[in-house]
């Protein structure tokens, strides 16, 4: 149980600190799921969830741009233990945020979450078999809604210790997205925004808007902005695969009307998992056929006169990058209505009134949205040391995709790149709870992944070709060629290995205190 020695207002030298069994970093979709699993599967363990911002929800609270929604169906993006009961399976950001908040409240997690607690560092001591976590705690007034204060370093310093550290802070920098150094940007007289920091009072009604990008954010923004803007242009350097599906799942809604909510949810969830895995496998095996199928669907939507070859035919194979989802054909409807267009070209420079392209064309703009991606960040930027030595995670190898070689008692919740984020996070929580209970039963104080050979082949942790991945993937751990050092993008195999596989597999070394 919790070993609370003192609750300090500052971490003065020699001050006594609060100890809990598990510290979870982040109160987003993953962190709330981690809290639920710990509460129900490790009921004897004390834990806190440290959230740097002033509210829970993570991505779904931070991102406020028009049209924000899921890019996966909510029957797999939702938690395994709590049914999604709304009619839309492709849900808007507000509905997803409400779902996370209700899950935290109904699961009794509110008292475990500490807001405005920005974790700065974590230091492992083998002698004590515990982590010491340094946190900047901000007053509610100083914190605000956004994360500008994260860089101010004017919070109150507090320390906590724990036996196990579970990071659920995602993989990108909450302080800001990636913004290229556009030539002539200072000359532009209009407004430039990044979706990650969308101004609450931005008025784009009746304005000419250019959205730079071709990924999921751009595909979401364009039809949403087109409802009020005078005209919206999606400016892309190269196309992305775009697939359309209904926002409501007809069969799921019929099942939910006839069966208990949990049973209907489970059936639809498994159907979507299996179908998603089948289509992904087939697309990877037969990329040319998959490419023709996707492009054919777009051509049927836009008609024979639209230049699908230029604007919707990527040079790479399906699933080399994540597919973009278009619910209810909204992007295609905006293009056919003429309220939006796609331009495939390169930016030469910004001008006072818009963007000049390499082809010589100039796009007039009052507002430019730079949907140019994220900046990757591991563990929320926490500085980690083990027995006084700084950990360079780029020199580590991922164990089961959730722990790191030579780093004890630390796990990270990452989702799938080819399926819903939460599917993998649920399994990660299963594994972490199994591991904690296993260590307790056998009297172990630490578990450390150890590679048997330094000559083991390492590869990038993620094999996506997306620009935001390629920019920063060198900062991330590597993966090996074989299990358990290989990251599998396969829910069925992971489910077997995470829930039933041996914990004492020879790669995970256990030690008792002292």
PDB file of C-alpha atoms in Angstrom, residues 153-271:
ATOM      1  CA  UNK A 153      10.388  26.259 -15.425  1.00  0.00           C
ATOM      2  CA  UNK A 154       8.651  28.464 -12.823  1.00  0.00           C
ATOM      3  CA  UNK A 155       6.728  25.723 -11.074  1.00  0.00           C
ATOM      4  CA  UNK A 156       7.273  24.399  -7.584  1.00  0.00           C
ATOM      5  CA  UNK A 157       9.663  21.451  -7.444  1.00  0.00           C
ATOM      6  CA  UNK A 158       8.409  18.270  -5.773  1.00  0.00           C
ATOM      7  CA  UNK A 159       9.778  14.741  -5.659  1.00  0.00           C
ATOM      8  CA  UNK A 160       8.083  11.376  -5.539  1.00  0.00           C
ATOM      9  CA  UNK A 161       9.474   7.858  -5.531  1.00  0.00           C
ATOM     10  CA  UNK A 162       8.011   4.684  -6.947  1.00  0.00           C
ATOM     11  CA  UNK A 163       8.877   1.090  -7.624  1.00  0.00           C
ATOM     12  CA  UNK A 164       7.591   1.089 -11.213  1.00  0.00           C
ATOM     13  CA  UNK A 165       7.348   3.913 -13.758  1.00  0.00           C
ATOM     14  CA  UNK A 166       4.732   3.698 -16.516  1.00  0.00           C
ATOM     15  CA  UNK A 167       4.901   6.423 -19.175  1.00  0.00           C
ATOM     16  CA  UNK A 168       1.701   7.087 -21.130  1.00  0.00           C
ATOM     17  CA  UNK A 169       2.534  10.459 -22.654  1.00  0.00           C
ATOM     18  CA  UNK A 170       2.398   9.486 -26.323  1.00  0.00           C
ATOM     19  CA  UNK A 171       5.183  10.009 -28.812  1.00  0.00           C
ATOM     20  CA  UNK A 172       4.994  13.686 -29.770  1.00  0.00           C
ATOM     21  CA  UNK A 173       5.937  17.038 -28.219  1.00  0.00           C
ATOM     22  CA  UNK A 174       2.910  18.693 -26.643  1.00  0.00           C
ATOM     23  CA  UNK A 175       4.607  22.118 -26.700  1.00  0.00           C
ATOM     24  CA  UNK A 176       4.232  22.474 -30.469  1.00  0.00           C
ATOM     25  CA  UNK A 177       4.109  20.769 -33.841  1.00  0.00           C
ATOM     26  CA  UNK A 178       6.596  20.743 -36.672  1.00  0.00           C
ATOM     27  CA  UNK A 179       6.779  24.008 -38.617  1.00  0.00           C
ATOM     28  CA  UNK A 180       9.073  24.096 -41.672  1.00  0.00           C
ATOM     29  CA  UNK A 181      11.232  27.133 -42.338  1.00  0.00           C
ATOM     30  CA  UNK A 182       9.188  28.440 -45.260  1.00  0.00           C
ATOM     31  CA  UNK A 183      11.000  30.992 -47.473  1.00  0.00           C
ATOM     32  CA  UNK A 184       9.409  34.439 -47.255  1.00  0.00           C
ATOM     33  CA  UNK A 185       7.086  33.546 -44.369  1.00  0.00           C
ATOM     34  CA  UNK A 186       7.778  36.901 -42.690  1.00  0.00           C
ATOM     35  CA  UNK A 187       6.441  38.693 -45.780  1.00  0.00           C
ATOM     36  CA  UNK A 188       3.003  37.112 -45.530  1.00  0.00           C
ATOM     37  CA  UNK A 189       0.380  39.585 -44.265  1.00  0.00           C
ATOM     38  CA  UNK A 190      -2.230  36.982 -43.401  1.00  0.00           C
ATOM     39  CA  UNK A 191      -2.566  34.538 -40.493  1.00  0.00           C
ATOM     40  CA  UNK A 192      -0.464  31.379 -40.142  1.00  0.00           C
ATOM     41  CA  UNK A 193      -1.525  28.683 -37.653  1.00  0.00           C
ATOM     42  CA  UNK A 194      -0.511  25.149 -36.767  1.00  0.00           C
ATOM     43  CA  UNK A 195      -3.371  22.743 -35.951  1.00  0.00           C
ATOM     44  CA  UNK A 196      -1.686  21.758 -32.672  1.00  0.00           C
ATOM     45  CA  UNK A 197      -2.058  25.357 -31.451  1.00  0.00           C
ATOM     46  CA  UNK A 198      -5.351  26.384 -32.987  1.00  0.00           C
ATOM     47  CA  UNK A 199      -6.475  29.858 -31.801  1.00  0.00           C
ATOM     48  CA  UNK A 200      -9.851  29.678 -30.107  1.00  0.00           C
ATOM     49  CA  UNK A 201     -11.058  32.927 -31.716  1.00  0.00           C
ATOM     50  CA  UNK A 202      -9.741  32.370 -35.246  1.00  0.00           C
ATOM     51  CA  UNK A 203     -12.314  33.689 -37.728  1.00  0.00           C
ATOM     52  CA  UNK A 204     -11.984  32.052 -41.121  1.00  0.00           C
ATOM     53  CA  UNK A 205     -15.564  32.561 -42.324  1.00  0.00           C
ATOM     54  CA  UNK A 206     -15.559  34.019 -45.818  1.00  0.00           C
ATOM     55  CA  UNK A 207     -11.736  33.807 -45.976  1.00  0.00           C
ATOM     56  CA  UNK A 208      -9.436  32.115 -48.462  1.00  0.00           C
ATOM     57  CA  UNK A 209      -7.668  29.277 -46.626  1.00  0.00           C
ATOM     58  CA  UNK A 210      -4.677  27.198 -47.705  1.00  0.00           C
ATOM     59  CA  UNK A 211      -3.995  23.993 -45.759  1.00  0.00           C
ATOM     60  CA  UNK A 212      -0.423  22.769 -46.265  1.00  0.00           C
ATOM     61  CA  UNK A 213      -0.219  18.995 -45.904  1.00  0.00           C
ATOM     62  CA  UNK A 214      -1.779  15.765 -47.084  1.00  0.00           C
ATOM     63  CA  UNK A 215      -2.016  13.666 -43.923  1.00  0.00           C
ATOM     64  CA  UNK A 216      -4.900  12.854 -41.589  1.00  0.00           C
ATOM     65  CA  UNK A 217      -5.020  16.359 -40.104  1.00  0.00           C
ATOM     66  CA  UNK A 218      -5.225  18.071 -43.494  1.00  0.00           C
ATOM     67  CA  UNK A 219      -7.848  15.625 -44.754  1.00  0.00           C
ATOM     68  CA  UNK A 220      -9.892  16.356 -41.632  1.00  0.00           C
ATOM     69  CA  UNK A 221      -9.483  20.134 -41.776  1.00  0.00           C
ATOM     70  CA  UNK A 222     -10.324  20.770 -45.422  1.00  0.00           C
ATOM     71  CA  UNK A 223     -14.016  19.705 -45.448  1.00  0.00           C
ATOM     72  CA  UNK A 224     -14.586  21.217 -41.989  1.00  0.00           C
ATOM     73  CA  UNK A 225     -13.138  24.604 -43.007  1.00  0.00           C
ATOM     74  CA  UNK A 226     -14.930  24.527 -46.369  1.00  0.00           C
ATOM     75  CA  UNK A 227     -18.301  24.815 -44.624  1.00  0.00           C
ATOM     76  CA  UNK A 228     -17.575  28.463 -43.709  1.00  0.00           C
ATOM     77  CA  UNK A 229     -14.530  29.596 -45.669  1.00  0.00           C
ATOM     78  CA  UNK A 230     -14.816  31.284 -49.060  1.00  0.00           C
ATOM     79  CA  UNK A 231     -12.507  28.622 -50.506  1.00  0.00           C
ATOM     80  CA  UNK A 232     -10.080  26.031 -49.153  1.00  0.00           C
ATOM     81  CA  UNK A 233      -7.010  24.707 -50.939  1.00  0.00           C
ATOM     82  CA  UNK A 234      -5.186  21.614 -49.750  1.00  0.00           C
ATOM     83  CA  UNK A 235      -1.594  22.137 -50.895  1.00  0.00           C
ATOM     84  CA  UNK A 236       0.456  18.946 -50.913  1.00  0.00           C
ATOM     85  CA  UNK A 237       3.902  18.025 -52.159  1.00  0.00           C
ATOM     86  CA  UNK A 238       2.788  14.449 -52.780  1.00  0.00           C
ATOM     87  CA  UNK A 239      -0.468  12.504 -52.447  1.00  0.00           C
ATOM     88  CA  UNK A 240      -1.599  10.202 -49.644  1.00  0.00           C
ATOM     89  CA  UNK A 241      -3.865   7.152 -49.814  1.00  0.00           C
ATOM     90  CA  UNK A 242      -7.395   8.203 -48.887  1.00  0.00           C
ATOM     91  CA  UNK A 243     -10.224   5.776 -48.124  1.00  0.00           C
ATOM     92  CA  UNK A 244     -13.844   6.548 -47.347  1.00  0.00           C
ATOM     93  CA  UNK A 245     -16.256   4.844 -44.988  1.00  0.00           C
ATOM     94  CA  UNK A 246     -19.534   5.745 -43.243  1.00  0.00           C
ATOM     95  CA  UNK A 247     -19.216   7.509 -39.888  1.00  0.00           C
ATOM     96  CA  UNK A 248     -21.933   5.222 -38.500  1.00  0.00           C
ATOM     97  CA  UNK A 249     -21.619   1.443 -38.411  1.00  0.00           C
ATOM     98  CA  UNK A 250     -25.034   0.118 -39.460  1.00  0.00           C
ATOM     99  CA  UNK A 251     -24.537  -3.418 -38.130  1.00  0.00           C
ATOM    100  CA  UNK A 252     -22.993  -2.207 -34.875  1.00  0.00           C
ATOM    101  CA  UNK A 253     -25.973   0.034 -34.180  1.00  0.00           C
ATOM    102  CA  UNK A 254     -28.390  -2.797 -34.971  1.00  0.00           C
ATOM    103  CA  UNK A 255     -26.551  -5.170 -32.638  1.00  0.00           C
ATOM    104  CA  UNK A 256     -26.479  -2.602 -29.853  1.00  0.00           C
ATOM    105  CA  UNK A 257     -30.236  -2.150 -30.151  1.00  0.00           C
ATOM    106  CA  UNK A 258     -30.815  -5.892 -29.721  1.00  0.00           C
ATOM    107  CA  UNK A 259     -28.061  -7.114 -27.388  1.00  0.00           C
ATOM    108  CA  UNK A 260     -26.573  -6.014 -24.058  1.00  0.00           C
ATOM    109  CA  UNK A 261     -24.099  -3.185 -24.592  1.00  0.00           C
ATOM    110  CA  UNK A 262     -20.990  -5.150 -23.550  1.00  0.00           C
ATOM    111  CA  UNK A 263     -21.832  -8.160 -25.705  1.00  0.00           C
ATOM    112  CA  UNK A 264     -22.602  -6.048 -28.770  1.00  0.00           C
ATOM    113  CA  UNK A 265     -19.424  -4.028 -28.236  1.00  0.00           C
ATOM    114  CA  UNK A 266     -17.295  -7.153 -27.929  1.00  0.00           C
ATOM    115  CA  UNK A 267     -18.716  -8.700 -31.104  1.00  0.00           C
ATOM    116  CA  UNK A 268     -18.196  -5.541 -33.178  1.00  0.00           C
ATOM    117  CA  UNK A 269     -14.757  -4.965 -31.699  1.00  0.00           C
ATOM    118  CA  UNK A 270     -13.565  -8.441 -32.657  1.00  0.00           C
ATOM    119  CA  UNK A 271     -15.127  -8.157 -36.104  1.00  0.00           C
TER     120      UNK A 271
END
